Amino acid sequence: DLNWSIDKLYQILLHQIVFAFIVRIIISFKKPKIIIYDDNGYMRSINKIAHKNNILTIDYQHALLSEFSVIYKHHLNCPYKDYRPDYFMSWGSFKIDTYKNLYKCLIVGNPLFEKMFEENKRIKKNDNILSIISDGHLTRENLSSLAISLAREFPDFIIYYKLRFEEYANFRNLSLYLIISGNPI
C-alpha cells in the first residue's frame, strides 16, 4: 500500500516530461556521444531520446539488484527495449547473469561501499543491531512504524534508521514523532 494519489502521479509524470524536454535541448546543443547516469527511475525517456540520436547510454547501478527494485526488473522480451540503457555498470557480480541478456554488463564496483568497508571492517560484530534503510517518501511512514514496533518488541536492540538524502530536510518531523511516541530510536 503506497498511498498513491493523483497529485503524486501527476508530479512524477510532469517531472518526466520536463526532464525529457531539458535533455532534448541539451542533446541538440551539446551533441554528446555518451550519457552515463545513476538511474533513479527518471532516465527511461532519456534513454529513448538518446537511442534516437545514436548516443550510447550507460546506467551505473543505482539500487540493490533485487526483484523489489522495479528499475532492474525486466523481462527479455519486454516491449520497452528502447527505454533501457545500452550498458549496465554493476557494483558486483550479484545477479549479473540476470542482466547480461538485457545489457552489455560491466562490473565496476562501488567506491563508496569499498571505502566504507575498509573503514568499518574492524568494528566488532553486534548481533543486537537492526538497520532500516529508508526508501524515501513512498515507504517512510510504514518503515517508521516498523522501526517503532521493533524498538518496542526488542528493547535490548539498537535500531538504526538510515534516511535518504531528500529526507534530511524534514527529518526532525519524524524525530519528533519518535520522541513523542516514547521510542529510543
Short mmCIF file of N, CA and C in Angstrom, two decimals:
data_model
loop_
_atom_site.label_atom_id
_atom_site.label_comp_id
_atom_site.label_asym_id
_atom_site.label_seq_id
_atom_site.Cartn_x
_atom_site.Cartn_y
_atom_site.Cartn_z
N ASP A 1 0.85 -1.19 0.00
CA ASP A 1 0.00 0.00 0.00
C ASP A 1 0.89 1.23 0.00
N LEU A 2 0.99 1.87 -1.14
CA LEU A 2 1.87 3.03 -1.28
C LEU A 2 1.13 4.35 -1.12
N ASN A 3 -0.17 4.29 -0.95
CA ASN A 3 -0.97 5.51 -0.80
C ASN A 3 -0.72 6.51 -1.92
N TRP A 4 -0.71 6.01 -3.14
CA TRP A 4 -0.51 6.91 -4.28
C TRP A 4 -1.71 7.84 -4.41
N SER A 5 -1.42 9.04 -4.78
CA SER A 5 -2.50 9.98 -5.06
C SER A 5 -2.35 10.48 -6.48
N ILE A 6 -3.40 11.01 -7.00
CA ILE A 6 -3.36 11.57 -8.34
C ILE A 6 -2.30 12.67 -8.41
N ASP A 7 -2.18 13.45 -7.33
CA ASP A 7 -1.20 14.54 -7.31
C ASP A 7 0.23 14.01 -7.46
N LYS A 8 0.54 12.91 -6.75
CA LYS A 8 1.89 12.34 -6.85
C LYS A 8 2.15 11.79 -8.24
N LEU A 9 1.19 11.08 -8.79
CA LEU A 9 1.34 10.53 -10.14
C LEU A 9 1.52 11.66 -11.15
N TYR A 10 0.74 12.70 -10.99
CA TYR A 10 0.85 13.85 -11.89
C TYR A 10 2.23 14.50 -11.75
N GLN A 11 2.71 14.63 -10.52
CA GLN A 11 4.02 15.23 -10.27
C GLN A 11 5.13 14.41 -10.94
N ILE A 12 5.06 13.09 -10.84
CA ILE A 12 6.07 12.23 -11.45
C ILE A 12 6.00 12.34 -12.97
N LEU A 13 4.80 12.32 -13.53
CA LEU A 13 4.64 12.44 -14.97
C LEU A 13 5.17 13.79 -15.47
N LEU A 14 4.82 14.85 -14.77
CA LEU A 14 5.29 16.18 -15.14
C LEU A 14 6.81 16.25 -15.08
N HIS A 15 7.40 15.66 -14.05
CA HIS A 15 8.86 15.63 -13.91
C HIS A 15 9.49 14.91 -15.11
N GLN A 16 8.91 13.80 -15.52
CA GLN A 16 9.43 13.05 -16.67
C GLN A 16 9.38 13.90 -17.94
N ILE A 17 8.26 14.56 -18.16
CA ILE A 17 8.08 15.36 -19.37
C ILE A 17 9.07 16.53 -19.39
N VAL A 18 9.18 17.24 -18.27
CA VAL A 18 10.08 18.40 -18.20
C VAL A 18 11.53 17.95 -18.33
N PHE A 19 11.90 16.87 -17.63
CA PHE A 19 13.27 16.37 -17.68
C PHE A 19 13.64 15.95 -19.10
N ALA A 20 12.74 15.24 -19.78
CA ALA A 20 12.99 14.82 -21.16
C ALA A 20 13.14 16.03 -22.08
N PHE A 21 12.32 17.05 -21.87
CA PHE A 21 12.41 18.27 -22.68
C PHE A 21 13.77 18.96 -22.50
N ILE A 22 14.22 19.07 -21.26
CA ILE A 22 15.51 19.69 -20.98
C ILE A 22 16.64 18.90 -21.60
N VAL A 23 16.58 17.58 -21.50
CA VAL A 23 17.64 16.74 -22.08
C VAL A 23 17.64 16.86 -23.60
N ARG A 24 16.46 16.94 -24.21
CA ARG A 24 16.41 17.14 -25.68
C ARG A 24 17.15 18.43 -26.08
N ILE A 25 16.94 19.48 -25.32
CA ILE A 25 17.61 20.76 -25.61
C ILE A 25 19.12 20.59 -25.44
N ILE A 26 19.55 19.97 -24.37
CA ILE A 26 21.00 19.77 -24.13
C ILE A 26 21.60 18.93 -25.26
N ILE A 27 20.93 17.87 -25.64
CA ILE A 27 21.43 17.00 -26.71
C ILE A 27 21.53 17.77 -28.02
N SER A 28 20.56 18.61 -28.31
CA SER A 28 20.59 19.35 -29.58
C SER A 28 21.75 20.35 -29.63
N PHE A 29 22.12 20.91 -28.47
CA PHE A 29 23.21 21.88 -28.46
C PHE A 29 24.58 21.24 -28.25
N LYS A 30 24.67 20.31 -27.34
CA LYS A 30 25.96 19.73 -26.95
C LYS A 30 26.38 18.52 -27.79
N LYS A 31 25.44 17.83 -28.36
CA LYS A 31 25.69 16.64 -29.18
C LYS A 31 26.61 15.63 -28.48
N PRO A 32 26.23 15.14 -27.30
CA PRO A 32 27.08 14.19 -26.58
C PRO A 32 27.17 12.85 -27.32
N LYS A 33 28.22 12.13 -27.07
CA LYS A 33 28.41 10.80 -27.65
C LYS A 33 27.97 9.71 -26.67
N ILE A 34 27.92 10.07 -25.38
CA ILE A 34 27.60 9.08 -24.36
C ILE A 34 26.89 9.78 -23.18
N ILE A 35 25.97 9.08 -22.57
CA ILE A 35 25.30 9.56 -21.36
C ILE A 35 25.48 8.47 -20.30
N ILE A 36 26.12 8.84 -19.20
CA ILE A 36 26.30 7.92 -18.09
C ILE A 36 25.50 8.48 -16.92
N TYR A 37 24.74 7.64 -16.30
CA TYR A 37 23.89 8.11 -15.21
C TYR A 37 23.74 7.04 -14.15
N ASP A 38 23.30 7.47 -12.99
CA ASP A 38 22.97 6.61 -11.86
C ASP A 38 21.46 6.63 -11.79
N ASP A 39 20.81 5.63 -12.35
CA ASP A 39 19.36 5.66 -12.58
C ASP A 39 18.57 5.67 -11.28
N ASN A 40 17.60 6.53 -11.26
CA ASN A 40 16.65 6.53 -10.14
C ASN A 40 15.23 6.37 -10.67
N GLY A 41 15.13 5.87 -11.88
CA GLY A 41 13.83 5.66 -12.49
C GLY A 41 13.40 6.76 -13.43
N TYR A 42 14.13 7.88 -13.46
CA TYR A 42 13.74 9.01 -14.31
C TYR A 42 14.43 9.01 -15.67
N MET A 43 15.31 8.07 -15.92
CA MET A 43 16.09 8.13 -17.15
C MET A 43 15.49 7.34 -18.31
N ARG A 44 14.39 6.68 -18.12
CA ARG A 44 13.85 5.83 -19.18
C ARG A 44 13.55 6.62 -20.45
N SER A 45 12.88 7.74 -20.34
CA SER A 45 12.57 8.52 -21.54
C SER A 45 13.85 9.10 -22.15
N ILE A 46 14.84 9.39 -21.31
CA ILE A 46 16.12 9.92 -21.80
C ILE A 46 16.83 8.86 -22.64
N ASN A 47 16.76 7.60 -22.20
CA ASN A 47 17.37 6.52 -22.99
C ASN A 47 16.76 6.47 -24.39
N LYS A 48 15.45 6.59 -24.48
CA LYS A 48 14.79 6.54 -25.78
C LYS A 48 15.24 7.71 -26.66
N ILE A 49 15.32 8.89 -26.08
CA ILE A 49 15.79 10.07 -26.83
C ILE A 49 17.23 9.85 -27.29
N ALA A 50 18.07 9.33 -26.40
CA ALA A 50 19.48 9.08 -26.73
C ALA A 50 19.59 8.05 -27.86
N HIS A 51 18.81 6.99 -27.79
CA HIS A 51 18.87 5.96 -28.84
C HIS A 51 18.48 6.54 -30.20
N LYS A 52 17.48 7.42 -30.21
CA LYS A 52 17.08 8.05 -31.48
C LYS A 52 18.18 8.93 -32.05
N ASN A 53 19.06 9.42 -31.17
CA ASN A 53 20.15 10.30 -31.60
C ASN A 53 21.51 9.58 -31.64
N ASN A 54 21.48 8.25 -31.63
CA ASN A 54 22.70 7.43 -31.68
C ASN A 54 23.69 7.78 -30.57
N ILE A 55 23.19 8.00 -29.39
CA ILE A 55 24.02 8.30 -28.22
C ILE A 55 24.05 7.06 -27.34
N LEU A 56 25.24 6.64 -26.97
CA LEU A 56 25.42 5.49 -26.10
C LEU A 56 24.95 5.83 -24.69
N THR A 57 24.22 4.91 -24.04
CA THR A 57 23.75 5.15 -22.67
C THR A 57 24.29 4.08 -21.74
N ILE A 58 24.71 4.53 -20.55
CA ILE A 58 25.25 3.62 -19.54
C ILE A 58 24.59 3.93 -18.21
N ASP A 59 24.03 2.91 -17.60
CA ASP A 59 23.42 3.02 -16.28
C ASP A 59 24.40 2.47 -15.26
N TYR A 60 24.83 3.33 -14.34
CA TYR A 60 25.65 2.88 -13.22
C TYR A 60 24.69 2.49 -12.12
N GLN A 61 24.76 1.26 -11.65
CA GLN A 61 23.80 0.69 -10.72
C GLN A 61 23.38 1.68 -9.63
N HIS A 62 22.08 1.86 -9.50
CA HIS A 62 21.53 2.83 -8.55
C HIS A 62 21.14 2.18 -7.23
N ALA A 63 20.57 1.01 -7.30
CA ALA A 63 19.99 0.40 -6.11
C ALA A 63 20.38 -1.07 -6.04
N LEU A 64 19.95 -1.67 -4.96
CA LEU A 64 20.17 -3.10 -4.79
C LEU A 64 19.53 -3.86 -5.94
N LEU A 65 20.22 -4.83 -6.47
CA LEU A 65 19.67 -5.63 -7.54
C LEU A 65 18.78 -6.71 -6.94
N SER A 66 17.50 -6.46 -6.97
CA SER A 66 16.56 -7.43 -6.42
C SER A 66 15.25 -7.33 -7.18
N GLU A 67 14.41 -8.30 -6.95
CA GLU A 67 13.09 -8.28 -7.58
C GLU A 67 12.22 -7.17 -7.02
N PHE A 68 12.64 -6.55 -5.92
CA PHE A 68 11.87 -5.47 -5.32
C PHE A 68 12.14 -4.13 -5.99
N SER A 69 13.22 -4.02 -6.74
CA SER A 69 13.56 -2.77 -7.41
C SER A 69 13.01 -2.81 -8.84
N VAL A 70 11.96 -2.03 -9.07
CA VAL A 70 11.32 -2.00 -10.38
C VAL A 70 12.31 -1.57 -11.46
N ILE A 71 13.25 -0.72 -11.09
CA ILE A 71 14.22 -0.21 -12.06
C ILE A 71 14.98 -1.35 -12.73
N TYR A 72 15.27 -2.41 -11.98
CA TYR A 72 16.06 -3.51 -12.52
C TYR A 72 15.26 -4.79 -12.70
N LYS A 73 13.97 -4.67 -12.80
CA LYS A 73 13.13 -5.85 -13.03
C LYS A 73 12.66 -5.81 -14.48
N HIS A 74 13.32 -6.59 -15.31
CA HIS A 74 13.00 -6.60 -16.74
C HIS A 74 12.79 -8.03 -17.22
N HIS A 75 12.13 -8.13 -18.32
CA HIS A 75 11.98 -9.42 -18.99
C HIS A 75 12.67 -9.30 -20.34
N LEU A 76 13.19 -10.41 -20.83
CA LEU A 76 13.93 -10.39 -22.10
C LEU A 76 13.11 -9.81 -23.25
N ASN A 77 11.85 -10.12 -23.30
CA ASN A 77 11.01 -9.67 -24.41
C ASN A 77 10.16 -8.46 -24.05
N CYS A 78 10.65 -7.65 -23.13
CA CYS A 78 9.83 -6.51 -22.71
C CYS A 78 9.63 -5.54 -23.88
N PRO A 79 8.45 -4.94 -23.95
CA PRO A 79 8.12 -4.07 -25.08
C PRO A 79 8.84 -2.71 -25.04
N TYR A 80 9.53 -2.41 -23.96
CA TYR A 80 10.14 -1.09 -23.85
C TYR A 80 11.67 -1.15 -23.96
N LYS A 81 12.16 -1.94 -24.90
CA LYS A 81 13.60 -2.11 -25.08
C LYS A 81 14.30 -0.76 -25.33
N ASP A 82 13.66 0.14 -26.05
CA ASP A 82 14.27 1.44 -26.34
C ASP A 82 14.47 2.29 -25.10
N TYR A 83 13.80 1.93 -24.02
CA TYR A 83 13.90 2.71 -22.80
C TYR A 83 15.03 2.22 -21.89
N ARG A 84 15.65 1.10 -22.26
CA ARG A 84 16.74 0.56 -21.46
C ARG A 84 18.07 1.12 -21.95
N PRO A 85 19.07 1.21 -21.07
CA PRO A 85 20.39 1.68 -21.49
C PRO A 85 21.11 0.60 -22.30
N ASP A 86 22.17 1.01 -22.98
CA ASP A 86 22.98 0.06 -23.74
C ASP A 86 23.85 -0.77 -22.81
N TYR A 87 24.45 -0.10 -21.83
CA TYR A 87 25.35 -0.77 -20.89
C TYR A 87 24.81 -0.65 -19.47
N PHE A 88 25.22 -1.60 -18.66
CA PHE A 88 24.87 -1.57 -17.25
C PHE A 88 26.16 -1.80 -16.46
N MET A 89 26.55 -0.81 -15.66
CA MET A 89 27.72 -0.93 -14.79
C MET A 89 27.25 -1.36 -13.41
N SER A 90 27.69 -2.53 -12.99
CA SER A 90 27.23 -3.12 -11.74
C SER A 90 28.27 -2.95 -10.64
N TRP A 91 27.77 -2.93 -9.39
CA TRP A 91 28.67 -2.86 -8.23
C TRP A 91 29.44 -4.16 -8.05
N GLY A 92 28.83 -5.26 -8.47
CA GLY A 92 29.47 -6.56 -8.29
C GLY A 92 28.79 -7.61 -9.14
N SER A 93 29.17 -8.85 -8.94
CA SER A 93 28.67 -9.93 -9.79
C SER A 93 27.29 -10.43 -9.38
N PHE A 94 26.76 -9.96 -8.25
CA PHE A 94 25.46 -10.41 -7.78
C PHE A 94 24.39 -10.20 -8.84
N LYS A 95 23.73 -11.25 -9.24
CA LYS A 95 22.63 -11.25 -10.22
C LYS A 95 23.02 -10.72 -11.59
N ILE A 96 24.30 -10.60 -11.89
CA ILE A 96 24.71 -10.05 -13.19
C ILE A 96 24.26 -10.98 -14.32
N ASP A 97 24.15 -12.29 -14.04
CA ASP A 97 23.68 -13.23 -15.07
C ASP A 97 22.27 -12.89 -15.53
N THR A 98 21.46 -12.32 -14.64
CA THR A 98 20.10 -11.93 -14.98
C THR A 98 20.09 -10.81 -16.01
N TYR A 99 21.08 -9.95 -15.96
CA TYR A 99 21.09 -8.74 -16.79
C TYR A 99 21.93 -8.84 -18.05
N LYS A 100 22.77 -9.88 -18.16
CA LYS A 100 23.68 -9.95 -19.30
C LYS A 100 22.95 -10.13 -20.64
N ASN A 101 21.71 -10.60 -20.60
CA ASN A 101 20.93 -10.72 -21.83
C ASN A 101 20.17 -9.44 -22.17
N LEU A 102 20.14 -8.51 -21.23
CA LEU A 102 19.42 -7.25 -21.43
C LEU A 102 20.36 -6.10 -21.78
N TYR A 103 21.56 -6.14 -21.22
CA TYR A 103 22.53 -5.06 -21.40
C TYR A 103 23.91 -5.66 -21.66
N LYS A 104 24.82 -4.81 -22.07
CA LYS A 104 26.23 -5.17 -22.04
C LYS A 104 26.68 -4.80 -20.63
N CYS A 105 27.04 -5.80 -19.84
CA CYS A 105 27.31 -5.57 -18.42
C CYS A 105 28.80 -5.42 -18.13
N LEU A 106 29.09 -4.50 -17.25
CA LEU A 106 30.45 -4.27 -16.76
C LEU A 106 30.40 -4.26 -15.24
N ILE A 107 31.27 -5.00 -14.59
CA ILE A 107 31.35 -4.96 -13.13
C ILE A 107 32.44 -3.96 -12.78
N VAL A 108 32.04 -2.87 -12.14
CA VAL A 108 32.98 -1.77 -11.86
C VAL A 108 33.14 -1.47 -10.37
N GLY A 109 32.35 -2.11 -9.53
CA GLY A 109 32.46 -1.86 -8.09
C GLY A 109 31.72 -0.60 -7.68
N ASN A 110 31.85 -0.29 -6.39
CA ASN A 110 31.24 0.91 -5.83
C ASN A 110 32.26 1.53 -4.88
N PRO A 111 32.89 2.63 -5.29
CA PRO A 111 33.95 3.22 -4.47
C PRO A 111 33.52 3.56 -3.05
N LEU A 112 32.31 4.06 -2.86
CA LEU A 112 31.85 4.42 -1.52
C LEU A 112 31.72 3.17 -0.65
N PHE A 113 31.10 2.12 -1.18
CA PHE A 113 30.95 0.89 -0.40
C PHE A 113 32.31 0.31 -0.04
N GLU A 114 33.23 0.32 -1.00
CA GLU A 114 34.55 -0.24 -0.74
C GLU A 114 35.29 0.58 0.31
N LYS A 115 35.16 1.91 0.25
CA LYS A 115 35.80 2.78 1.25
C LYS A 115 35.19 2.52 2.63
N MET A 116 33.86 2.46 2.70
CA MET A 116 33.19 2.24 3.98
C MET A 116 33.52 0.85 4.54
N PHE A 117 33.64 -0.14 3.65
CA PHE A 117 34.00 -1.47 4.11
C PHE A 117 35.38 -1.46 4.75
N GLU A 118 36.32 -0.80 4.10
CA GLU A 118 37.69 -0.72 4.64
C GLU A 118 37.70 0.02 5.98
N GLU A 119 36.94 1.10 6.07
CA GLU A 119 36.91 1.89 7.31
C GLU A 119 36.23 1.15 8.45
N ASN A 120 35.28 0.29 8.13
CA ASN A 120 34.46 -0.32 9.19
C ASN A 120 34.69 -1.82 9.38
N LYS A 121 35.63 -2.43 8.68
CA LYS A 121 35.76 -3.88 8.79
C LYS A 121 36.30 -4.33 10.15
N ARG A 122 36.86 -3.41 10.93
CA ARG A 122 37.39 -3.77 12.24
C ARG A 122 36.36 -3.59 13.36
N ILE A 123 35.18 -3.11 13.01
CA ILE A 123 34.14 -2.91 14.02
C ILE A 123 33.67 -4.28 14.52
N LYS A 124 33.58 -4.39 15.83
CA LYS A 124 33.16 -5.64 16.43
C LYS A 124 31.70 -5.93 16.09
N LYS A 125 31.43 -7.15 15.70
CA LYS A 125 30.08 -7.56 15.33
C LYS A 125 29.17 -7.53 16.56
N ASN A 126 27.97 -7.01 16.36
CA ASN A 126 26.97 -6.96 17.42
C ASN A 126 25.67 -7.51 16.84
N ASP A 127 25.23 -8.65 17.38
CA ASP A 127 24.01 -9.29 16.87
C ASP A 127 22.74 -8.57 17.29
N ASN A 128 22.84 -7.58 18.16
CA ASN A 128 21.66 -6.86 18.63
C ASN A 128 21.50 -5.50 17.97
N ILE A 129 21.85 -5.43 16.72
CA ILE A 129 21.68 -4.19 15.96
C ILE A 129 20.81 -4.49 14.75
N LEU A 130 19.81 -3.65 14.52
CA LEU A 130 18.97 -3.73 13.33
C LEU A 130 19.11 -2.42 12.56
N SER A 131 19.24 -2.52 11.27
CA SER A 131 19.31 -1.33 10.42
C SER A 131 18.11 -1.32 9.48
N ILE A 132 17.49 -0.17 9.40
CA ILE A 132 16.39 0.03 8.47
C ILE A 132 16.80 1.16 7.55
N ILE A 133 16.75 0.91 6.27
CA ILE A 133 17.18 1.92 5.30
C ILE A 133 15.93 2.44 4.61
N SER A 134 15.71 3.72 4.76
CA SER A 134 14.51 4.35 4.22
C SER A 134 14.49 4.29 2.70
N ASP A 135 13.27 4.20 2.19
CA ASP A 135 13.08 4.20 0.75
C ASP A 135 12.48 5.53 0.29
N GLY A 136 12.62 6.54 1.13
CA GLY A 136 12.09 7.85 0.77
C GLY A 136 10.63 8.00 1.14
N HIS A 137 9.99 8.96 0.52
CA HIS A 137 8.63 9.32 0.91
C HIS A 137 7.59 8.23 0.66
N LEU A 138 7.88 7.28 -0.22
CA LEU A 138 6.88 6.26 -0.54
C LEU A 138 6.62 5.29 0.61
N THR A 139 7.68 4.91 1.32
CA THR A 139 7.52 3.90 2.38
C THR A 139 7.93 4.41 3.74
N ARG A 140 8.23 5.68 3.85
CA ARG A 140 8.75 6.23 5.11
C ARG A 140 7.82 5.98 6.29
N GLU A 141 6.53 6.21 6.10
CA GLU A 141 5.59 6.04 7.20
C GLU A 141 5.55 4.58 7.66
N ASN A 142 5.51 3.65 6.70
CA ASN A 142 5.47 2.23 7.06
C ASN A 142 6.77 1.78 7.71
N LEU A 143 7.91 2.23 7.19
CA LEU A 143 9.19 1.84 7.79
C LEU A 143 9.37 2.47 9.16
N SER A 144 8.89 3.68 9.34
CA SER A 144 8.96 4.32 10.65
C SER A 144 8.14 3.53 11.66
N SER A 145 6.95 3.11 11.25
CA SER A 145 6.10 2.30 12.14
C SER A 145 6.77 0.98 12.46
N LEU A 146 7.42 0.40 11.45
CA LEU A 146 8.14 -0.86 11.68
C LEU A 146 9.25 -0.65 12.70
N ALA A 147 10.02 0.44 12.55
CA ALA A 147 11.11 0.73 13.48
C ALA A 147 10.58 0.89 14.91
N ILE A 148 9.48 1.58 15.05
CA ILE A 148 8.88 1.79 16.38
C ILE A 148 8.41 0.46 16.97
N SER A 149 7.75 -0.34 16.16
CA SER A 149 7.28 -1.66 16.64
C SER A 149 8.45 -2.54 17.05
N LEU A 150 9.50 -2.55 16.25
CA LEU A 150 10.67 -3.36 16.57
C LEU A 150 11.34 -2.88 17.86
N ALA A 151 11.41 -1.55 18.04
CA ALA A 151 12.03 -0.99 19.24
C ALA A 151 11.24 -1.40 20.48
N ARG A 152 9.93 -1.43 20.35
CA ARG A 152 9.10 -1.85 21.50
C ARG A 152 9.22 -3.35 21.75
N GLU A 153 9.28 -4.12 20.70
CA GLU A 153 9.33 -5.58 20.82
C GLU A 153 10.70 -6.08 21.28
N PHE A 154 11.76 -5.37 20.86
CA PHE A 154 13.13 -5.78 21.19
C PHE A 154 13.88 -4.64 21.87
N PRO A 155 13.59 -4.36 23.15
CA PRO A 155 14.20 -3.21 23.83
C PRO A 155 15.72 -3.32 23.99
N ASP A 156 16.28 -4.51 23.88
CA ASP A 156 17.74 -4.67 24.02
C ASP A 156 18.48 -4.42 22.71
N PHE A 157 17.74 -4.15 21.65
CA PHE A 157 18.37 -3.93 20.35
C PHE A 157 18.62 -2.45 20.11
N ILE A 158 19.64 -2.19 19.34
CA ILE A 158 19.90 -0.83 18.84
C ILE A 158 19.35 -0.81 17.42
N ILE A 159 18.51 0.17 17.14
CA ILE A 159 17.91 0.26 15.81
C ILE A 159 18.39 1.53 15.13
N TYR A 160 19.01 1.35 13.97
CA TYR A 160 19.45 2.49 13.16
C TYR A 160 18.47 2.66 12.01
N TYR A 161 18.05 3.90 11.82
CA TYR A 161 17.13 4.22 10.73
C TYR A 161 17.88 5.17 9.80
N LYS A 162 18.28 4.68 8.63
CA LYS A 162 19.06 5.47 7.67
C LYS A 162 18.11 6.20 6.73
N LEU A 163 18.20 7.52 6.74
CA LEU A 163 17.38 8.34 5.87
C LEU A 163 17.97 8.40 4.46
N ARG A 164 17.13 8.69 3.50
CA ARG A 164 17.61 9.02 2.15
C ARG A 164 17.97 10.50 2.15
N PHE A 165 18.77 10.90 1.18
CA PHE A 165 19.25 12.28 1.17
C PHE A 165 18.14 13.31 1.14
N GLU A 166 17.04 13.02 0.46
CA GLU A 166 15.96 14.01 0.38
C GLU A 166 15.15 14.10 1.67
N GLU A 167 15.37 13.19 2.60
CA GLU A 167 14.62 13.20 3.86
C GLU A 167 15.30 14.03 4.94
N TYR A 168 16.56 14.39 4.76
CA TYR A 168 17.27 15.13 5.80
C TYR A 168 16.63 16.49 6.07
N ALA A 169 16.03 17.09 5.06
CA ALA A 169 15.44 18.42 5.22
C ALA A 169 14.31 18.43 6.25
N ASN A 170 13.58 17.31 6.37
CA ASN A 170 12.46 17.30 7.31
C ASN A 170 12.53 16.12 8.29
N PHE A 171 13.74 15.65 8.56
CA PHE A 171 13.86 14.50 9.47
C PHE A 171 13.40 14.83 10.88
N ARG A 172 13.43 16.11 11.25
CA ARG A 172 13.00 16.48 12.61
C ARG A 172 11.53 16.14 12.82
N ASN A 173 10.72 16.22 11.77
CA ASN A 173 9.30 15.84 11.89
C ASN A 173 9.19 14.38 12.31
N LEU A 174 9.98 13.53 11.70
CA LEU A 174 9.99 12.11 12.06
C LEU A 174 10.57 11.93 13.46
N SER A 175 11.68 12.63 13.75
CA SER A 175 12.31 12.51 15.05
C SER A 175 11.35 12.93 16.16
N LEU A 176 10.62 14.01 15.93
CA LEU A 176 9.66 14.48 16.92
C LEU A 176 8.59 13.40 17.14
N TYR A 177 8.13 12.78 16.07
CA TYR A 177 7.14 11.72 16.19
C TYR A 177 7.70 10.56 17.02
N LEU A 178 8.94 10.20 16.78
CA LEU A 178 9.55 9.08 17.52
C LEU A 178 9.73 9.43 18.99
N ILE A 179 10.09 10.67 19.28
CA ILE A 179 10.27 11.09 20.67
C ILE A 179 8.91 11.11 21.38
N ILE A 180 7.89 11.64 20.72
CA ILE A 180 6.55 11.71 21.31
C ILE A 180 6.03 10.29 21.59
N SER A 181 6.34 9.37 20.71
CA SER A 181 5.85 8.00 20.90
C SER A 181 6.65 7.26 21.97
N GLY A 182 7.69 7.89 22.51
CA GLY A 182 8.46 7.29 23.60
C GLY A 182 9.45 6.24 23.15
N ASN A 183 9.88 6.30 21.90
CA ASN A 183 10.78 5.30 21.38
C ASN A 183 12.24 5.69 21.49
N PRO A 184 13.10 4.72 21.75
CA PRO A 184 14.52 5.01 21.90
C PRO A 184 15.29 5.03 20.58
N ILE A 185 14.61 5.17 19.47
CA ILE A 185 15.30 5.12 18.18
C ILE A 185 16.06 6.41 17.96
#
